[in-house]
Tab-separated table of C-alpha atoms in Angstrom:
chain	number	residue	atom	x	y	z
A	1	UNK	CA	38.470	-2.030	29.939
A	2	UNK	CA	36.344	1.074	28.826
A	3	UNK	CA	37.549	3.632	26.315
A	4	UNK	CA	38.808	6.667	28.245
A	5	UNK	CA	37.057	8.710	26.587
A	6	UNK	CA	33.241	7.690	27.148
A	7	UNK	CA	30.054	9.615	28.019
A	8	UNK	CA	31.994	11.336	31.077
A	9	UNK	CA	31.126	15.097	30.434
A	10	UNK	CA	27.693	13.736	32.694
A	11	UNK	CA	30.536	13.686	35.164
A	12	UNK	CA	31.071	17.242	36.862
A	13	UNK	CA	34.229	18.507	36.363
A	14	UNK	CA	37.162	18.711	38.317
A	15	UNK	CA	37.345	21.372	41.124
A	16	UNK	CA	40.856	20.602	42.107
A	17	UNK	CA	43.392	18.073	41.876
A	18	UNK	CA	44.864	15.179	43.989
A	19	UNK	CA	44.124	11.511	43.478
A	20	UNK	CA	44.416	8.012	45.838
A	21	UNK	CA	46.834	5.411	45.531
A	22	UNK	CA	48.330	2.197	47.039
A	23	UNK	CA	51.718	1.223	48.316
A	24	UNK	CA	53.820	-1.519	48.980
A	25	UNK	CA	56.275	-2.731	52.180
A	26	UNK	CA	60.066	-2.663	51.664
A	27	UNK	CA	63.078	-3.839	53.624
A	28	UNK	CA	64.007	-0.368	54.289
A	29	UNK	CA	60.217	0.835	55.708
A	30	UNK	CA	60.748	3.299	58.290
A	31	UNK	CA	64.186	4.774	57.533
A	32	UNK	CA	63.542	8.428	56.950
A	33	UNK	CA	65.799	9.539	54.145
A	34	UNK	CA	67.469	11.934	52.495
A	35	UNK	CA	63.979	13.365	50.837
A	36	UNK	CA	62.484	13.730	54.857
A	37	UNK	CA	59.445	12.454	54.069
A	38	UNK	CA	59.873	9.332	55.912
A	39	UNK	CA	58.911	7.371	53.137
A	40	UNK	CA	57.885	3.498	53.334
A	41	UNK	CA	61.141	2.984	50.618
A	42	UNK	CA	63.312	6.176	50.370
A	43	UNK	CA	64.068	6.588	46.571
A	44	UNK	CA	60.189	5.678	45.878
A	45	UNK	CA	56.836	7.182	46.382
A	46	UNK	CA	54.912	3.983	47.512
A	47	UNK	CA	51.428	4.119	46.305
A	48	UNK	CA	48.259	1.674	47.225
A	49	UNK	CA	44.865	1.008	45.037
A	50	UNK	CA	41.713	-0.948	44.733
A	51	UNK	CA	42.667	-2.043	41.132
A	52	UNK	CA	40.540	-2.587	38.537
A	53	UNK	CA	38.433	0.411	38.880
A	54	UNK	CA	38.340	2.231	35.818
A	55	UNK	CA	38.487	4.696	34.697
A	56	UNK	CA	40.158	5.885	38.069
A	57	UNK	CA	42.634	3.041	38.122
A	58	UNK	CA	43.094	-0.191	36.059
A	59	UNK	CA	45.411	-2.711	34.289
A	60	UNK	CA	46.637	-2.003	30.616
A	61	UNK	CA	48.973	-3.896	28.892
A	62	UNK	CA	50.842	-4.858	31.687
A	63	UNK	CA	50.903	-1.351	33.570
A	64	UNK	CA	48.618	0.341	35.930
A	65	UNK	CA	46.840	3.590	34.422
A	66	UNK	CA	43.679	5.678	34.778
A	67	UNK	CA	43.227	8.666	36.078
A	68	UNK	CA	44.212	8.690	39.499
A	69	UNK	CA	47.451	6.435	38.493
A	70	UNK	CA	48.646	8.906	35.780
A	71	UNK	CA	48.779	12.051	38.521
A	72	UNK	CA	50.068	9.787	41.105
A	73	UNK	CA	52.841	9.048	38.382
A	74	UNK	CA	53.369	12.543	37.551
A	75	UNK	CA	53.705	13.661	40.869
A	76	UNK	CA	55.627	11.023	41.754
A	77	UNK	CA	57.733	11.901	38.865
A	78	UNK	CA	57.971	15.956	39.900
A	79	UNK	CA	59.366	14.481	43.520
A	80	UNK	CA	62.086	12.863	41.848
A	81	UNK	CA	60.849	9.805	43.211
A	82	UNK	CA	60.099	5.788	41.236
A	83	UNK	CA	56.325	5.034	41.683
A	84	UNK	CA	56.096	2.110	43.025
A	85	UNK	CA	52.170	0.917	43.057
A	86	UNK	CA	50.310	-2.121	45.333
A	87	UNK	CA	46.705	-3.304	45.009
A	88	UNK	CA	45.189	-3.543	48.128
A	89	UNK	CA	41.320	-4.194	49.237
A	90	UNK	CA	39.470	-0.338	49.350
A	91	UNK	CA	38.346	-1.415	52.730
A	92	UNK	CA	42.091	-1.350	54.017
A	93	UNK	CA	42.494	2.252	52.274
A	94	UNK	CA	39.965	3.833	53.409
A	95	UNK	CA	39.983	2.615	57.288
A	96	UNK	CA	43.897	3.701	56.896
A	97	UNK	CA	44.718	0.410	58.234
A	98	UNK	CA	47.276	-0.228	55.169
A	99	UNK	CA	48.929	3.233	56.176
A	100	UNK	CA	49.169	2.444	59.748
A	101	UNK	CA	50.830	-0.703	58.958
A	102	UNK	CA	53.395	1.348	56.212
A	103	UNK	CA	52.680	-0.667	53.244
A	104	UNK	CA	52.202	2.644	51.633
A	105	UNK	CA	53.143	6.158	51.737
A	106	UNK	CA	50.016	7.675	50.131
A	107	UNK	CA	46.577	5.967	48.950
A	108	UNK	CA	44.997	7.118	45.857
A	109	UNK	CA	41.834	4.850	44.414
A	110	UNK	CA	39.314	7.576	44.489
A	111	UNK	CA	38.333	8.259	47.655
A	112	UNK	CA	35.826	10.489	48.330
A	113	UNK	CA	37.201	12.846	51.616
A	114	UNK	CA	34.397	12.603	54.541
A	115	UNK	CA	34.281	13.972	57.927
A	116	UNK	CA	34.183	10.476	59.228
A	117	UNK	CA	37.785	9.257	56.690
A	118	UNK	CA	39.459	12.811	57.713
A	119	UNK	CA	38.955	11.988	61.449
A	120	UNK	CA	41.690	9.037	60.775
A	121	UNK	CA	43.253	10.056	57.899
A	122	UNK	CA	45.117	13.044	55.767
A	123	UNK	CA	43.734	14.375	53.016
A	124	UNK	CA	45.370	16.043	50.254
A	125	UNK	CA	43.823	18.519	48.543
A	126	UNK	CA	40.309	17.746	46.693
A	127	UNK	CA	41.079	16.565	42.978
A	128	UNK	CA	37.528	15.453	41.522
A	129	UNK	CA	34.151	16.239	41.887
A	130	UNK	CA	31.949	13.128	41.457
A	131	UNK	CA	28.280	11.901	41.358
A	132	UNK	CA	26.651	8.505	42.540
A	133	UNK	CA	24.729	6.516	40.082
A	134	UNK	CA	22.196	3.537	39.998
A	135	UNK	CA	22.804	1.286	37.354
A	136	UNK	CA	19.976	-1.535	35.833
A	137	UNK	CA	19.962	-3.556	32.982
A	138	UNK	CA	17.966	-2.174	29.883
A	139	UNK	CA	14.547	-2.548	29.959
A	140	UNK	CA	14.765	-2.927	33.755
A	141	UNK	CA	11.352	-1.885	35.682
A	142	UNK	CA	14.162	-0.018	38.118
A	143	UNK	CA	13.722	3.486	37.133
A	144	UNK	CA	14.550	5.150	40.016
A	145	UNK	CA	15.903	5.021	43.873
A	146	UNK	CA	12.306	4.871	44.798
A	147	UNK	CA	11.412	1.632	42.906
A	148	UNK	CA	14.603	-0.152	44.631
A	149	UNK	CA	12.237	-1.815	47.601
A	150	UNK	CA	12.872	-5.371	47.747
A	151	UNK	CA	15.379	-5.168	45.591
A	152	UNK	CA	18.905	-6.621	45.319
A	153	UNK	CA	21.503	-3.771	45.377
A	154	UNK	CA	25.150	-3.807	44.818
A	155	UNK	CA	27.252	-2.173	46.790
A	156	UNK	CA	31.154	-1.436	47.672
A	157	UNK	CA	31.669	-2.380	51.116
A	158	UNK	CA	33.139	0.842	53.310
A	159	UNK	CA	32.271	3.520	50.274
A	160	UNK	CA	29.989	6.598	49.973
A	161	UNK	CA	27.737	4.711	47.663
A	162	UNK	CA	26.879	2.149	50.252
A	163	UNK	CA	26.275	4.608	52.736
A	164	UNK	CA	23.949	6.743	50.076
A	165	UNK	CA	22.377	3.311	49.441
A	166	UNK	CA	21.450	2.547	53.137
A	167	UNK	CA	19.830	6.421	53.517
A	168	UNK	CA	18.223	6.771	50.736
A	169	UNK	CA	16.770	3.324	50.342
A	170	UNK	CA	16.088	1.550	53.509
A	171	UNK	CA	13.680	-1.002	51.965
A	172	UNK	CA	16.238	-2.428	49.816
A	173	UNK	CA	18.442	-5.576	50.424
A	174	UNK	CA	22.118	-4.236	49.896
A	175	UNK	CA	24.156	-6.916	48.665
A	176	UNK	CA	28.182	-5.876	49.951
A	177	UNK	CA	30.997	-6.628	47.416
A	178	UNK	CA	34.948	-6.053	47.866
A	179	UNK	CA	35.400	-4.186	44.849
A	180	UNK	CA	33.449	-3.115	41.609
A	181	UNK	CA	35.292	-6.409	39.416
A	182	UNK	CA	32.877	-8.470	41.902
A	183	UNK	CA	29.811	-6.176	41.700
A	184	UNK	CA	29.644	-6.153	37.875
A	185	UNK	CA	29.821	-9.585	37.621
A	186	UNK	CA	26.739	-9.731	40.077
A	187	UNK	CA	24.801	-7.398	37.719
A	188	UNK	CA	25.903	-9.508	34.234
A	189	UNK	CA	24.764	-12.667	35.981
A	190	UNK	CA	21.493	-11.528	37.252
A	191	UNK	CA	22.290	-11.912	40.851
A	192	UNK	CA	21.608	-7.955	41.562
A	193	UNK	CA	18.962	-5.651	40.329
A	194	UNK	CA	21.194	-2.715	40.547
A	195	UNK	CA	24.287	-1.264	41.531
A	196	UNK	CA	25.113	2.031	43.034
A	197	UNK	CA	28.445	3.387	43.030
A	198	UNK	CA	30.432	6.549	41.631
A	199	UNK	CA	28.771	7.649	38.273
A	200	UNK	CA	32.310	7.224	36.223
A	201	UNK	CA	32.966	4.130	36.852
A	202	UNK	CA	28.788	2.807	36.332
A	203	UNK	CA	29.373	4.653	33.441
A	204	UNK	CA	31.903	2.498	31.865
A	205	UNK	CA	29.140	-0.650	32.412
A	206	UNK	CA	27.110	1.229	29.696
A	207	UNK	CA	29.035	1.421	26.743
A	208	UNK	CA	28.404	-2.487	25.419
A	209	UNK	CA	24.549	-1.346	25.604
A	210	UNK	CA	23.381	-4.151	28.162
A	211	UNK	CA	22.705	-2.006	31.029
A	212	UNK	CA	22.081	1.869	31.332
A	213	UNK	CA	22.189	4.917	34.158
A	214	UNK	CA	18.353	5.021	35.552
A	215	UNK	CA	19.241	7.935	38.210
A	216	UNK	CA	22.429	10.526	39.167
A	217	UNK	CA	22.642	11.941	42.799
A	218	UNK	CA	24.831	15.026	43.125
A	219	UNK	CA	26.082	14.285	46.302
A	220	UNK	CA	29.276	16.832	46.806
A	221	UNK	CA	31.796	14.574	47.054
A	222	UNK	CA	35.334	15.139	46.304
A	223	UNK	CA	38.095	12.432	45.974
A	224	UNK	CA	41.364	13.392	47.746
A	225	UNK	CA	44.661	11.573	48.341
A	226	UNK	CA	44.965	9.678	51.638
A	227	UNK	CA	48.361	9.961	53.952
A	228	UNK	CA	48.846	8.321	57.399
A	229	UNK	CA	47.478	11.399	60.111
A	230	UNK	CA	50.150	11.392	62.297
A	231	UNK	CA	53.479	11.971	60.937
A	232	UNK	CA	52.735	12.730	57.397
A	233	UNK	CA	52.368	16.941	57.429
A	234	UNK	CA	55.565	16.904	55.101
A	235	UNK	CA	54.580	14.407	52.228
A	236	UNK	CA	50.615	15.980	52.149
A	237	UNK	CA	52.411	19.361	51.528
A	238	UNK	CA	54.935	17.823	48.874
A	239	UNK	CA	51.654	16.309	46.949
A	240	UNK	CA	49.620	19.480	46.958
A	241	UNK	CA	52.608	21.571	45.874
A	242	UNK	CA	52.345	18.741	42.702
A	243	UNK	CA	49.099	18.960	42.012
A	244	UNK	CA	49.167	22.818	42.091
A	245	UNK	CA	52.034	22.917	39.291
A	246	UNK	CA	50.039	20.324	37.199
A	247	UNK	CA	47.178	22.117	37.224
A	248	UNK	CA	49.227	25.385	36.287
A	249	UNK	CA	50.786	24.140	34.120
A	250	UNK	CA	47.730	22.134	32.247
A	251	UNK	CA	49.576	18.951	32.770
A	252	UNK	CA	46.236	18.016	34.655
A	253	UNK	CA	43.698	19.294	32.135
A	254	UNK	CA	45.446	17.318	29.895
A	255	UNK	CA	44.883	14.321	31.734
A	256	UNK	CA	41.598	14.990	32.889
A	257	UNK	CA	40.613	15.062	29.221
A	258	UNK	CA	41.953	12.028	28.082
A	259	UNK	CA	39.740	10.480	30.201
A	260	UNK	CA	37.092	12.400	30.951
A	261	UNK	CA	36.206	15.021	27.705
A	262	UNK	CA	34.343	13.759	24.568
């Protein structure tokens, strides 16, 4: 796991809150509840994730944390609800096919909010601002997107960085992986050139000094919360009145900083 606080002020900071999570089934799916927001188990705010992918969302001594997980738990925790947490495939989260099928209430695994994902899904409001990145091995003769031509590139299957990828270097030979645990095994073993993905978590590849950032693309992109679209206007309002106390009252600075400040 990488120490929270690594080389992250690269990273540009936080707009606005929110964050992605994963969710699990329960006998009582469907039932409404006293709290009306038809949640998946009344009593619990059922979250789903792409776990590991630090520093957004990994496991630590037994428990999930990062950032995303430590807002999901403090919101969960200002709803009065348990947080109860699943890890799920990203390609699942972001096609909303885990939300259709109520194995979660809300998805948070940092998921950048597109057109395309907003056509099937609810967003919460935005609550980081990240970058793509292309990582290489030191001393690699990779020193930018335009030197990636017949190259072996890692990729997440169904993210932003594999769409950046396919745009911005067509001559490549994109390699898809399920999650980031995959692709950086890839990259140790020699099996990719490079990977591009979300600069904080290529970031955390860095700090044992084997491999290093060769490029950073501002690209605009903002992670958000996912809900189910239909259905779901009550809980996306319940989760942006959360975020909007914990960023009034610094709750999210504070974590924001402990993972993301020097």
């Amino acid at each position: 796991m990488l120490s929270k606080k690594s080389a992250m002020l690269a990273v540009v900071a936080a707009g606005a809150l929110a964050l992605s999570a994963c969710g699990g089934g329960s006998d009582d799916a469907g039932s409404g509840g006293d709290s009306g927001l038809d949640l998946v188990s009344e009593g619990a705010l059922t979250v789903c994730s792409d776990i590991p992918y630090p520093p957004f969302e990994f496991e630590e001594n037994g428990e999930y944390t990062g950032f995303d997980m430590d807002i999901m738990k403090e919101i969960a925790s200002g709803m009065d609800l348990e947080l109860s947490v699943q890890d799920v495939e990203f390609n699942g989260l972001q096609s909303g096919a885990v939300l259709a099928a109520r194995q979660c209430d809300i998805g948070a695994s940092a998921v950048t909010i597109t057109e395309e994902r907003a056509a099937n899904l609810a967003f919460s409001d935005p609550y980081y601002d990240s970058l793509q990145s292309l990582l290489v091995p030191k001393g690699s003769d990779v020193a930018s997107i335009d030197d990636l031509a017949g190259k072996k590139v890692g990729v997440q299957q169904g993210t932003t960085g594999e769409t950046y990828a396919s745009k911005n270097a067509p001559d490549a030979e994109l390699v898809q992986f399920p999650s980031d645990a995959e692709m950086y095994a890839a990259i140790q073993a020699g099996n990719v050139d490079a990977l591009l993905q979300d600069l904080p978590v290529n970031l955390g590849h860095t700090e044992d000094g084997s491999f290093t950032i060769a490029e950073e693309y501002p690209t605009d992109e903002k992670y958000g919360f996912i809900m189910a679209k239909e259905g779901s206007e009550a809980l996306v309002t319940a989760v942006n009145e959360q975020l909007t106390a914990l960023r009034d009252n610094g709750k999210y600075q504070e974590i924001y900083d402990s993972y993301f400040a020097e």
